Amino acid sequence: MTTALLLIDVQQGFDDAAFWGPRNNPDAEANIKALLQAWQDRRDPVVLVHHDSVKPDSPLRPGQPGNDFKPELAVARPDLVFGKKVNSAFLGDVDLDGWFKTRGITSFVLAGIQTNFCCETTARMGGNLGYDVTFALDATFTFDLEGPDGTTLTAEELSRATATNLHGGGFATVKSTKEILTLDR
Amino acid sequence: MTTALLLIDVQQGFDDAAFWGPRNNPDAEANIKALLQAWQDRRDPVVLVHHDSVKPDSPLRPGQPGNDFKPELAVARPDLVFGKKVNSAFLGDVDLDGWFKTRGITSFVLAGIQTNFCCETTARMGGNLGYDVTFALDATFTFDLEGPDGTTLTAEELSRATATNLHGGGFATVKSTKEILTLDR
């Protein structure tokens, strides 16, 4: 059974620390690159998604360098590349569910940016659509975030909540990049 | 503009503390009932969703009392009632997105059980589908949950993460029941 690699929003605009604030997991990009290399070595399907923000102040807005993929994806030979304007890759500019179904793909490994937004939302929806989703937690990262009450959760706290919810809710199996690459051999 | 009330999985099976573990927010049911009463007094649309679990050990499995709605919904005169087997109410047994669109409904208030699973997943997907979602945080509750690393997040910690993610990600406006009922007058 073929498992696809779904890389979400691995874009340069997320390097803008002044816009996003403190991040976690500096190893994310290296882990993303290792997953990409493994999938390409086996010639298994690779899907790249980019966020085409419609917010006027977002570094991810199309038409500027922040919309481009990070250098770790320079070697990518993707089977599918598409944009989206919302968090879930299943509600993007192409019918990802249909693309997977046409190819008989029922499982995918998910990594990218941000852990708790586009990655988690896509994992929740993928699990609900019946996919066998593996969430490569250490190949994602996020930023500190202020809640409606004005208090802040750190990127690490948010990452832990994502992992707990995806695991406890049965949306996805949460694994490390090392576990995924070792199991795949 | 009409705003619907979407009440998710307000079912008796969630009373099984031995199955679910410690919960938060004992006021949730009273707040749910207050929202329901306000919506019905104005004859605005009310949608009830129930979870028809396919897990053999779940108290929410159809054909047993746990699948029934809680007593707070006894007075309900819903415009739509349907079941679902996954978390998102937009991936249930009827096409909720189509039902809303047919009626020109572009906004809804969401409450029910559990905060971080069916409520949050439905709010994320509703926001991504373009709805103006209001999340009645104090009219939801959840349970302590173990993560993939074996550590536990409390129901309150999970509730706070849900609120922070929905607010910070722009999926929904997080409000209290009192704020919603005051603003609606």
mmCIF file of C-alpha atoms in Angstrom:
data_model
loop_
_atom_site.group_PDB
_atom_site.id
_atom_site.type_symbol
_atom_site.label_atom_id
_atom_site.label_comp_id
_atom_site.label_asym_id
_atom_site.label_seq_id
_atom_site.Cartn_x
_atom_site.Cartn_y
_atom_site.Cartn_z
ATOM 1 C CA MET A 1 0.000 0.000 0.000
ATOM 2 C CA THR A 2 1.378 3.367 -1.032
ATOM 3 C CA THR A 3 1.628 6.103 1.572
ATOM 4 C CA ALA A 4 1.875 9.663 0.288
ATOM 5 C CA LEU A 5 3.936 12.438 1.867
ATOM 6 C CA LEU A 6 1.927 15.640 2.292
ATOM 7 C CA LEU A 7 4.086 18.701 3.000
ATOM 8 C CA ILE A 8 2.030 21.685 4.111
ATOM 9 C CA ASP A 9 3.078 25.328 3.669
ATOM 10 C CA VAL A 10 6.870 24.880 3.921
ATOM 11 C CA GLN A 11 7.253 28.510 2.864
ATOM 12 C CA GLN A 12 9.841 31.244 3.373
ATOM 13 C CA GLY A 13 7.293 33.676 4.809
ATOM 14 C CA PHE A 14 7.418 31.731 8.076
ATOM 15 C CA ASP A 15 11.019 32.956 8.573
ATOM 16 C CA ASP A 16 9.660 36.428 9.421
ATOM 17 C CA ALA A 17 10.122 36.285 13.199
ATOM 18 C CA ALA A 18 9.006 39.914 13.613
ATOM 19 C CA PHE A 19 5.613 38.953 12.186
ATOM 20 C CA TRP A 20 5.106 35.533 13.795
ATOM 21 C CA GLY A 21 6.910 35.737 17.131
ATOM 22 C CA PRO A 22 8.905 32.995 18.905
ATOM 23 C CA ARG A 23 8.876 29.547 17.272
ATOM 24 C CA ASN A 24 9.696 26.058 18.498
ATOM 25 C CA ASN A 25 11.527 23.069 17.047
ATOM 26 C CA PRO A 26 14.485 24.383 15.019
ATOM 27 C CA ASP A 27 14.985 20.823 13.696
ATOM 28 C CA ALA A 28 11.726 20.898 11.715
ATOM 29 C CA GLU A 29 13.257 21.823 8.363
ATOM 30 C CA ALA A 30 15.946 19.111 8.562
ATOM 31 C CA ASN A 31 13.275 16.526 9.395
ATOM 32 C CA ILE A 32 11.055 17.714 6.542
ATOM 33 C CA LYS A 33 14.020 17.376 4.171
ATOM 34 C CA ALA A 34 14.774 13.856 5.436
ATOM 35 C CA LEU A 35 11.166 12.768 4.861
ATOM 36 C CA LEU A 36 11.168 14.288 1.365
ATOM 37 C CA GLN A 37 14.423 12.553 0.466
ATOM 38 C CA ALA A 38 13.153 9.164 1.698
ATOM 39 C CA TRP A 39 9.893 9.463 -0.244
ATOM 40 C CA GLN A 40 11.708 10.493 -3.425
ATOM 41 C CA ASP A 41 14.297 7.717 -3.082
ATOM 42 C CA ARG A 42 11.434 5.202 -3.104
ATOM 43 C CA ARG A 43 9.532 7.162 -5.783
ATOM 44 C CA ASP A 44 6.487 7.278 -3.534
ATOM 45 C CA PRO A 45 3.958 10.112 -4.031
ATOM 46 C CA VAL A 46 4.880 13.567 -2.753
ATOM 47 C CA VAL A 47 2.312 16.373 -2.487
ATOM 48 C CA LEU A 48 3.321 19.977 -1.787
ATOM 49 C CA VAL A 49 0.769 22.542 -0.660
ATOM 50 C CA HIS A 50 1.378 26.276 -0.332
ATOM 51 C CA HIS A 51 -0.674 28.837 1.533
ATOM 52 C CA ASP A 52 -1.795 31.752 -0.648
ATOM 53 C CA SER A 53 -2.864 34.068 2.129
ATOM 54 C CA VAL A 54 -5.552 36.630 1.354
ATOM 55 C CA LYS A 55 -4.566 38.732 4.383
ATOM 56 C CA PRO A 56 -2.965 42.004 3.176
ATOM 57 C CA ASP A 57 -0.212 41.950 5.830
ATOM 58 C CA SER A 58 0.731 38.246 5.601
ATOM 59 C CA PRO A 59 4.278 37.281 4.557
ATOM 60 C CA LEU A 60 2.620 34.335 2.761
ATOM 61 C CA ARG A 61 0.707 36.533 0.310
ATOM 62 C CA PRO A 62 1.253 35.474 -3.331
ATOM 63 C CA GLY A 63 3.564 37.644 -5.419
ATOM 64 C CA GLN A 64 6.313 38.049 -2.831
ATOM 65 C CA PRO A 65 9.293 35.892 -1.751
ATOM 66 C CA GLY A 66 7.520 34.721 1.418
ATOM 67 C CA ASN A 67 5.108 32.710 -0.718
ATOM 68 C CA ASP A 68 8.008 30.639 -2.133
ATOM 69 C CA PHE A 69 8.950 27.270 -0.690
ATOM 70 C CA LYS A 70 11.878 27.056 1.729
ATOM 71 C CA PRO A 71 15.274 25.898 0.343
ATOM 72 C CA GLU A 72 14.781 22.421 1.866
ATOM 73 C CA LEU A 73 12.211 21.758 -0.885
ATOM 74 C CA ALA A 74 14.538 22.799 -3.728
ATOM 75 C CA VAL A 75 15.218 19.149 -4.585
ATOM 76 C CA ALA A 76 11.510 18.244 -4.635
ATOM 77 C CA ARG A 77 10.025 16.419 -7.621
ATOM 78 C CA PRO A 78 6.404 16.550 -6.463
ATOM 79 C CA ASP A 79 3.563 14.557 -7.974
ATOM 80 C CA LEU A 80 1.136 17.341 -7.104
ATOM 81 C CA VAL A 81 1.571 20.980 -6.116
ATOM 82 C CA PHE A 82 -1.324 23.291 -5.320
ATOM 83 C CA GLY A 83 -2.354 26.352 -3.348
ATOM 84 C CA LYS A 84 -4.980 26.932 -0.710
ATOM 85 C CA LYS A 85 -6.435 29.978 0.993
ATOM 86 C CA VAL A 86 -7.659 28.252 4.164
ATOM 87 C CA ASN A 87 -6.081 25.838 6.642
ATOM 88 C CA SER A 88 -7.293 22.456 5.452
ATOM 89 C CA ALA A 89 -5.461 21.075 2.414
ATOM 90 C CA PHE A 90 -8.710 19.209 1.692
ATOM 91 C CA LEU A 91 -10.381 22.578 1.005
ATOM 92 C CA GLY A 92 -7.719 23.950 -1.351
ATOM 93 C CA ASP A 93 -7.584 24.833 -5.053
ATOM 94 C CA VAL A 94 -7.670 21.165 -6.145
ATOM 95 C CA ASP A 95 -9.734 18.230 -4.879
ATOM 96 C CA LEU A 96 -7.060 16.458 -2.797
ATOM 97 C CA ASP A 97 -9.512 13.795 -1.603
ATOM 98 C CA GLY A 98 -10.369 12.986 -5.232
ATOM 99 C CA TRP A 99 -6.689 12.970 -6.231
ATOM 100 C CA PHE A 100 -5.880 10.466 -3.461
ATOM 101 C CA LYS A 101 -8.926 8.294 -4.237
ATOM 102 C CA THR A 102 -8.152 8.139 -7.991
ATOM 103 C CA ARG A 103 -4.726 6.736 -7.108
ATOM 104 C CA GLY A 104 -5.970 4.341 -4.416
ATOM 105 C CA ILE A 105 -4.023 6.232 -1.753
ATOM 106 C CA THR A 106 -5.613 5.708 1.678
ATOM 107 C CA SER A 107 -2.733 6.786 3.918
ATOM 108 C CA PHE A 108 -0.411 9.759 4.151
ATOM 109 C CA VAL A 109 2.329 11.185 6.336
ATOM 110 C CA LEU A 110 1.827 14.878 7.104
ATOM 111 C CA ALA A 111 4.483 17.475 7.973
ATOM 112 C CA GLY A 112 5.005 21.218 7.566
ATOM 113 C CA ILE A 113 3.934 24.527 9.079
ATOM 114 C CA GLN A 114 2.165 25.383 11.415
ATOM 115 C CA THR A 115 1.665 22.440 13.740
ATOM 116 C CA ASN A 116 -1.603 23.660 15.266
ATOM 117 C CA PHE A 117 -3.158 25.390 12.259
ATOM 118 C CA CYS A 118 -2.821 24.041 8.721
ATOM 119 C CA CYS A 119 -1.147 20.763 9.786
ATOM 120 C CA GLU A 120 -3.596 19.923 12.591
ATOM 121 C CA THR A 121 -6.675 21.048 10.633
ATOM 122 C CA THR A 122 -5.645 18.920 7.629
ATOM 123 C CA ALA A 123 -4.928 15.940 9.907
ATOM 124 C CA ARG A 124 -8.312 16.254 11.651
ATOM 125 C CA MET A 125 -10.148 16.453 8.328
ATOM 126 C CA GLY A 126 -8.046 13.686 6.774
ATOM 127 C CA GLY A 127 -8.810 11.386 9.697
ATOM 128 C CA ASN A 128 -12.515 12.230 9.467
ATOM 129 C CA LEU A 129 -12.444 11.484 5.711
ATOM 130 C CA GLY A 130 -11.162 7.994 6.551
ATOM 131 C CA TYR A 131 -7.450 8.337 5.787
ATOM 132 C CA ASP A 132 -4.786 6.601 7.816
ATOM 133 C CA VAL A 133 -2.884 9.739 8.842
ATOM 134 C CA THR A 134 0.601 9.795 10.388
ATOM 135 C CA PHE A 135 1.551 13.142 11.916
ATOM 136 C CA ALA A 136 5.312 13.767 11.886
ATOM 137 C CA LEU A 137 5.278 16.058 14.928
ATOM 138 C CA ASP A 138 9.007 16.876 14.898
ATOM 139 C CA ALA A 139 8.774 17.810 11.212
ATOM 140 C CA THR A 140 6.385 20.645 12.076
ATOM 141 C CA PHE A 141 6.724 23.853 14.033
ATOM 142 C CA THR A 142 4.599 26.707 15.281
ATOM 143 C CA PHE A 143 4.688 30.031 17.120
ATOM 144 C CA ASP A 144 3.568 31.374 20.503
ATOM 145 C CA LEU A 145 -0.066 32.473 20.334
ATOM 146 C CA GLU A 146 -2.353 34.749 22.294
ATOM 147 C CA GLY A 147 -5.780 33.453 23.293
ATOM 148 C CA PRO A 148 -9.108 35.303 23.551
ATOM 149 C CA ASP A 149 -8.396 36.076 27.222
ATOM 150 C CA GLY A 150 -5.107 37.820 26.349
ATOM 151 C CA THR A 151 -2.852 35.113 27.802
ATOM 152 C CA THR A 152 -0.277 33.368 25.643
ATOM 153 C CA LEU A 153 0.368 29.691 25.039
ATOM 154 C CA THR A 154 3.919 28.893 23.982
ATOM 155 C CA ALA A 155 4.664 27.115 20.723
ATOM 156 C CA GLU A 156 5.681 24.054 22.745
ATOM 157 C CA GLU A 157 2.419 24.061 24.725
ATOM 158 C CA LEU A 158 0.439 24.337 21.490
ATOM 159 C CA SER A 159 2.477 21.559 19.884
ATOM 160 C CA ARG A 160 1.769 19.302 22.859
ATOM 161 C CA ALA A 161 -1.964 20.073 22.679
ATOM 162 C CA THR A 162 -1.984 19.224 18.958
ATOM 163 C CA ALA A 163 -0.221 15.921 19.605
ATOM 164 C CA THR A 164 -2.577 15.066 22.481
ATOM 165 C CA ASN A 165 -5.720 15.912 20.506
ATOM 166 C CA LEU A 166 -4.679 14.098 17.320
ATOM 167 C CA HIS A 167 -3.588 11.024 19.307
ATOM 168 C CA GLY A 168 -6.442 10.974 21.828
ATOM 169 C CA GLY A 169 -9.102 11.738 19.233
ATOM 170 C CA GLY A 170 -7.850 9.064 16.857
ATOM 171 C CA PHE A 171 -7.380 11.558 14.016
ATOM 172 C CA ALA A 172 -3.784 10.521 13.400
ATOM 173 C CA THR A 173 -0.860 8.489 14.685
ATOM 174 C CA VAL A 174 1.722 10.899 16.073
ATOM 175 C CA LYS A 175 5.301 9.833 15.333
ATOM 176 C CA SER A 176 8.790 11.237 15.088
ATOM 177 C CA THR A 177 10.593 11.501 11.767
ATOM 178 C CA LYS A 178 13.047 8.873 12.960
ATOM 179 C CA GLU A 179 10.218 6.450 13.804
ATOM 180 C CA ILE A 180 8.624 7.013 10.399
ATOM 181 C CA LEU A 181 11.860 6.520 8.467
ATOM 182 C CA THR A 182 12.886 3.449 10.488
ATOM 183 C CA LEU A 183 9.457 1.823 10.169
ATOM 184 C CA ASP A 184 9.419 2.499 6.456
ATOM 185 C CA ARG A 185 12.542 0.489 5.818
ATOM 186 C CA MET B 1 -29.008 37.915 8.939
ATOM 187 C CA THR B 2 -30.041 34.676 10.616
ATOM 188 C CA THR B 3 -27.542 32.911 12.854
ATOM 189 C CA ALA B 4 -28.154 29.210 13.488
ATOM 190 C CA LEU B 5 -27.456 27.406 16.764
ATOM 191 C CA LEU B 6 -25.509 24.184 16.218
ATOM 192 C CA LEU B 7 -25.548 21.872 19.252
ATOM 193 C CA ILE B 8 -23.051 19.042 18.923
ATOM 194 C CA ASP B 9 -23.347 15.660 20.663
ATOM 195 C CA VAL B 10 -25.197 16.777 23.803
ATOM 196 C CA GLN B 11 -25.689 13.109 24.697
ATOM 197 C CA GLN B 12 -26.152 11.126 27.907
ATOM 198 C CA GLY B 13 -23.215 8.840 27.154
ATOM 199 C CA PHE B 14 -20.872 11.638 28.209
ATOM 200 C CA ASP B 15 -22.145 11.218 31.795
ATOM 201 C CA ASP B 16 -20.150 7.970 32.079
ATOM 202 C CA ALA B 17 -17.268 9.283 34.194
ATOM 203 C CA ALA B 18 -15.731 5.819 34.512
ATOM 204 C CA PHE B 19 -15.300 5.726 30.745
ATOM 205 C CA TRP B 20 -14.272 9.325 30.063
ATOM 206 C CA GLY B 21 -12.402 10.420 33.189
ATOM 207 C CA PRO B 22 -12.421 13.850 34.885
ATOM 208 C CA ARG B 23 -14.337 16.611 33.086
ATOM 209 C CA ASN B 24 -14.323 20.405 33.307
ATOM 210 C CA ASN B 25 -16.995 23.105 33.279
ATOM 211 C CA PRO B 26 -20.025 21.765 35.204
ATOM 212 C CA ASP B 27 -21.977 24.818 33.949
ATOM 213 C CA ALA B 28 -21.909 23.625 30.331
ATOM 214 C CA GLU B 29 -25.363 22.031 30.326
ATOM 215 C CA ALA B 30 -27.061 25.089 31.861
ATOM 216 C CA ASN B 31 -25.388 27.319 29.265
ATOM 217 C CA ILE B 32 -26.414 24.998 26.437
ATOM 218 C CA LYS B 33 -29.993 25.120 27.687
ATOM 219 C CA ALA B 34 -29.921 28.926 27.890
ATOM 220 C CA LEU B 35 -28.701 29.178 24.287
ATOM 221 C CA LEU B 36 -31.363 26.735 23.111
ATOM 222 C CA GLN B 37 -34.120 28.648 24.891
ATOM 223 C CA ALA B 38 -32.979 31.982 23.423
ATOM 224 C CA TRP B 39 -32.839 30.585 19.887
ATOM 225 C CA GLN B 40 -36.260 28.993 20.208
ATOM 226 C CA ASP B 41 -37.800 32.145 21.722
ATOM 227 C CA ARG B 42 -36.746 34.018 18.566
ATOM 228 C CA ARG B 43 -37.669 31.076 16.323
ATOM 229 C CA ASP B 44 -34.168 31.115 14.852
ATOM 230 C CA PRO B 45 -32.772 27.883 13.343
ATOM 231 C CA VAL B 46 -31.608 25.152 15.718
ATOM 232 C CA VAL B 47 -29.575 22.158 14.527
ATOM 233 C CA LEU B 48 -28.917 19.136 16.752
ATOM 234 C CA VAL B 49 -26.221 16.621 15.897
ATOM 235 C CA HIS B 50 -25.644 13.303 17.655
ATOM 236 C CA HIS B 51 -22.584 11.098 17.562
ATOM 237 C CA ASP B 52 -23.324 7.533 16.464
ATOM 238 C CA SER B 53 -20.062 5.964 17.537
ATOM 239 C CA VAL B 54 -18.868 2.901 15.671
ATOM 240 C CA LYS B 55 -16.512 1.966 18.538
ATOM 241 C CA PRO B 56 -17.810 -1.198 20.249
ATOM 242 C CA ASP B 57 -17.056 0.092 23.774
ATOM 243 C CA SER B 58 -18.352 3.646 23.363
ATOM 244 C CA PRO B 59 -21.258 4.850 25.572
ATOM 245 C CA LEU B 60 -22.371 6.836 22.489
ATOM 246 C CA ARG B 61 -23.048 3.725 20.396
ATOM 247 C CA PRO B 62 -26.544 3.756 18.841
ATOM 248 C CA GLY B 63 -29.160 1.477 20.440
ATOM 249 C CA GLN B 64 -28.351 2.304 24.057
ATOM 250 C CA PRO B 65 -29.379 5.151 26.409
ATOM 251 C CA GLY B 66 -26.000 6.882 26.065
ATOM 252 C CA ASN B 67 -26.834 7.753 22.471
ATOM 253 C CA ASP B 68 -29.884 9.776 23.620
ATOM 254 C CA PHE B 69 -29.744 13.534 24.094
ATOM 255 C CA LYS B 70 -29.300 14.930 27.608
ATOM 256 C CA PRO B 71 -32.431 16.186 29.465
ATOM 257 C CA GLU B 72 -31.473 19.816 28.734
ATOM 258 C CA LEU B 73 -32.537 19.209 25.118
ATOM 259 C CA ALA B 74 -35.960 17.794 26.052
ATOM 260 C CA VAL B 75 -37.640 21.090 25.147
ATOM 261 C CA ALA B 76 -35.891 21.304 21.760
ATOM 262 C CA ARG B 77 -37.914 21.900 18.581
ATOM 263 C CA PRO B 78 -35.019 21.500 16.140
ATOM 264 C CA ASP B 79 -35.117 22.472 12.468
ATOM 265 C CA LEU B 80 -32.649 19.703 11.671
ATOM 266 C CA VAL B 81 -31.448 16.639 13.562
ATOM 267 C CA PHE B 82 -28.883 14.215 12.192
ATOM 268 C CA GLY B 83 -26.189 11.735 13.150
ATOM 269 C CA LYS B 84 -22.510 11.513 12.350
ATOM 270 C CA LYS B 85 -19.815 8.904 12.833
ATOM 271 C CA VAL B 86 -16.815 11.259 12.787
ATOM 272 C CA ASN B 87 -15.976 14.510 14.548
ATOM 273 C CA SER B 88 -16.897 17.151 11.986
ATOM 274 C CA ALA B 89 -20.629 17.865 11.701
ATOM 275 C CA PHE B 90 -19.844 18.871 8.103
ATOM 276 C CA LEU B 91 -18.969 15.218 7.380
ATOM 277 C CA GLY B 92 -22.106 13.691 8.905
ATOM 278 C CA ASP B 93 -25.114 11.803 7.547
ATOM 279 C CA VAL B 94 -26.584 14.908 5.879
ATOM 280 C CA ASP B 95 -24.935 17.707 3.897
ATOM 281 C CA LEU B 96 -24.907 20.430 6.574
ATOM 282 C CA ASP B 97 -23.053 22.873 4.308
ATOM 283 C CA GLY B 98 -25.764 22.429 1.661
ATOM 284 C CA TRP B 99 -28.544 22.767 4.262
ATOM 285 C CA PHE B 100 -27.066 26.074 5.506
ATOM 286 C CA LYS B 101 -26.479 27.390 1.960
ATOM 287 C CA THR B 102 -30.038 26.553 0.809
ATOM 288 C CA ARG B 103 -31.335 28.709 3.660
ATOM 289 C CA GLY B 104 -28.846 31.552 3.171
ATOM 290 C CA ILE B 105 -27.330 30.860 6.603
ATOM 291 C CA THR B 106 -23.731 32.097 6.736
ATOM 292 C CA SER B 107 -23.187 32.217 10.499
ATOM 293 C CA PHE B 108 -23.712 29.886 13.411
ATOM 294 C CA VAL B 109 -23.089 29.623 17.138
ATOM 295 C CA LEU B 110 -21.576 26.294 18.172
ATOM 296 C CA ALA B 111 -21.810 24.529 21.543
ATOM 297 C CA GLY B 112 -21.794 20.984 22.888
ATOM 298 C CA ILE B 113 -19.416 18.133 23.673
ATOM 299 C CA GLN B 114 -16.409 17.696 23.527
ATOM 300 C CA THR B 115 -14.700 21.076 23.336
ATOM 301 C CA ASN B 116 -11.502 19.832 21.675
ATOM 302 C CA PHE B 117 -12.902 17.067 19.476
ATOM 303 C CA CYS B 118 -16.263 17.368 17.723
ATOM 304 C CA CYS B 119 -16.796 21.029 18.657
ATOM 305 C CA GLU B 120 -13.303 22.230 17.680
ATOM 306 C CA THR B 121 -13.141 20.104 14.514
ATOM 307 C CA THR B 122 -16.542 21.393 13.356
ATOM 308 C CA ALA B 123 -15.517 24.981 14.146
ATOM 309 C CA ARG B 124 -12.236 24.627 12.223
ATOM 310 C CA MET B 125 -14.001 23.166 9.186
ATOM 311 C CA GLY B 126 -16.866 25.676 9.427
ATOM 312 C CA GLY B 127 -14.405 28.560 9.466
ATOM 313 C CA ASN B 128 -12.510 27.100 6.506
ATOM 314 C CA LEU B 129 -15.800 26.705 4.603
ATOM 315 C CA GLY B 130 -16.357 30.444 5.040
ATOM 316 C CA TYR B 131 -18.884 30.520 7.874
ATOM 317 C CA ASP B 132 -18.872 33.187 10.549
ATOM 318 C CA VAL B 133 -18.500 30.846 13.539
ATOM 319 C CA THR B 134 -19.045 31.828 17.176
ATOM 320 C CA PHE B 135 -17.705 29.283 19.663
ATOM 321 C CA ALA B 136 -19.599 29.316 22.976
ATOM 322 C CA LEU B 137 -16.655 28.046 25.040
ATOM 323 C CA ASP B 138 -18.499 27.890 28.376
ATOM 324 C CA ALA B 139 -21.304 25.889 26.734
ATOM 325 C CA THR B 140 -18.846 23.077 25.968
ATOM 326 C CA PHE B 141 -16.855 20.673 28.114
ATOM 327 C CA THR B 142 -14.227 17.995 27.752
ATOM 328 C CA PHE B 143 -12.185 15.424 29.664
ATOM 329 C CA ASP B 144 -8.549 14.964 30.687
ATOM 330 C CA LEU B 145 -6.604 13.268 27.903
ATOM 331 C CA GLU B 146 -3.381 11.312 27.578
ATOM 332 C CA GLY B 147 -0.972 12.263 24.793
ATOM 333 C CA PRO B 148 1.295 10.053 22.669
ATOM 334 C CA ASP B 149 4.117 10.515 25.208
ATOM 335 C CA GLY B 150 1.966 9.163 28.058
ATOM 336 C CA THR B 151 1.535 12.511 29.816
ATOM 337 C CA THR B 152 -1.915 13.941 30.461
ATOM 338 C CA LEU B 153 -3.362 17.343 29.633
ATOM 339 C CA THR B 154 -6.247 18.374 31.886
ATOM 340 C CA ALA B 155 -9.652 19.221 30.465
ATOM 341 C CA GLU B 156 -9.009 22.876 31.363
ATOM 342 C CA GLU B 157 -5.646 22.894 29.561
ATOM 343 C CA LEU B 158 -7.263 21.358 26.480
ATOM 344 C CA SER B 159 -10.135 23.839 26.622
ATOM 345 C CA ARG B 160 -7.657 26.711 26.759
ATOM 346 C CA ALA B 161 -5.722 25.322 23.774
ATOM 347 C CA THR B 162 -8.953 25.022 21.778
ATOM 348 C CA ALA B 163 -9.897 28.621 22.583
ATOM 349 C CA THR B 164 -6.400 29.873 21.702
ATOM 350 C CA ASN B 165 -6.250 27.977 18.414
ATOM 351 C CA LEU B 166 -9.768 28.930 17.262
ATOM 352 C CA HIS B 167 -9.187 32.583 18.195
ATOM 353 C CA GLY B 168 -5.588 32.886 16.968
ATOM 354 C CA GLY B 169 -6.239 30.970 13.764
ATOM 355 C CA GLY B 170 -9.322 33.001 12.915
ATOM 356 C CA PHE B 171 -11.520 29.908 12.722
ATOM 357 C CA ALA B 172 -14.104 31.291 15.137
ATOM 358 C CA THR B 173 -14.894 34.074 17.572
ATOM 359 C CA VAL B 174 -14.693 32.639 21.085
ATOM 360 C CA LYS B 175 -17.362 34.032 23.400
ATOM 361 C CA SER B 176 -19.164 33.222 26.628
ATOM 362 C CA THR B 177 -22.848 32.305 26.661
ATOM 363 C CA LYS B 178 -23.586 35.546 28.497
ATOM 364 C CA GLU B 179 -21.795 37.597 25.824
ATOM 365 C CA ILE B 180 -23.708 35.802 23.070
ATOM 366 C CA LEU B 181 -27.092 36.241 24.725
ATOM 367 C CA THR B 182 -26.430 39.889 25.607
ATOM 368 C CA LEU B 183 -25.175 40.759 22.138
ATOM 369 C CA ASP B 184 -28.125 39.036 20.548
ATOM 370 C CA ARG B 185 -30.622 41.272 22.268
#
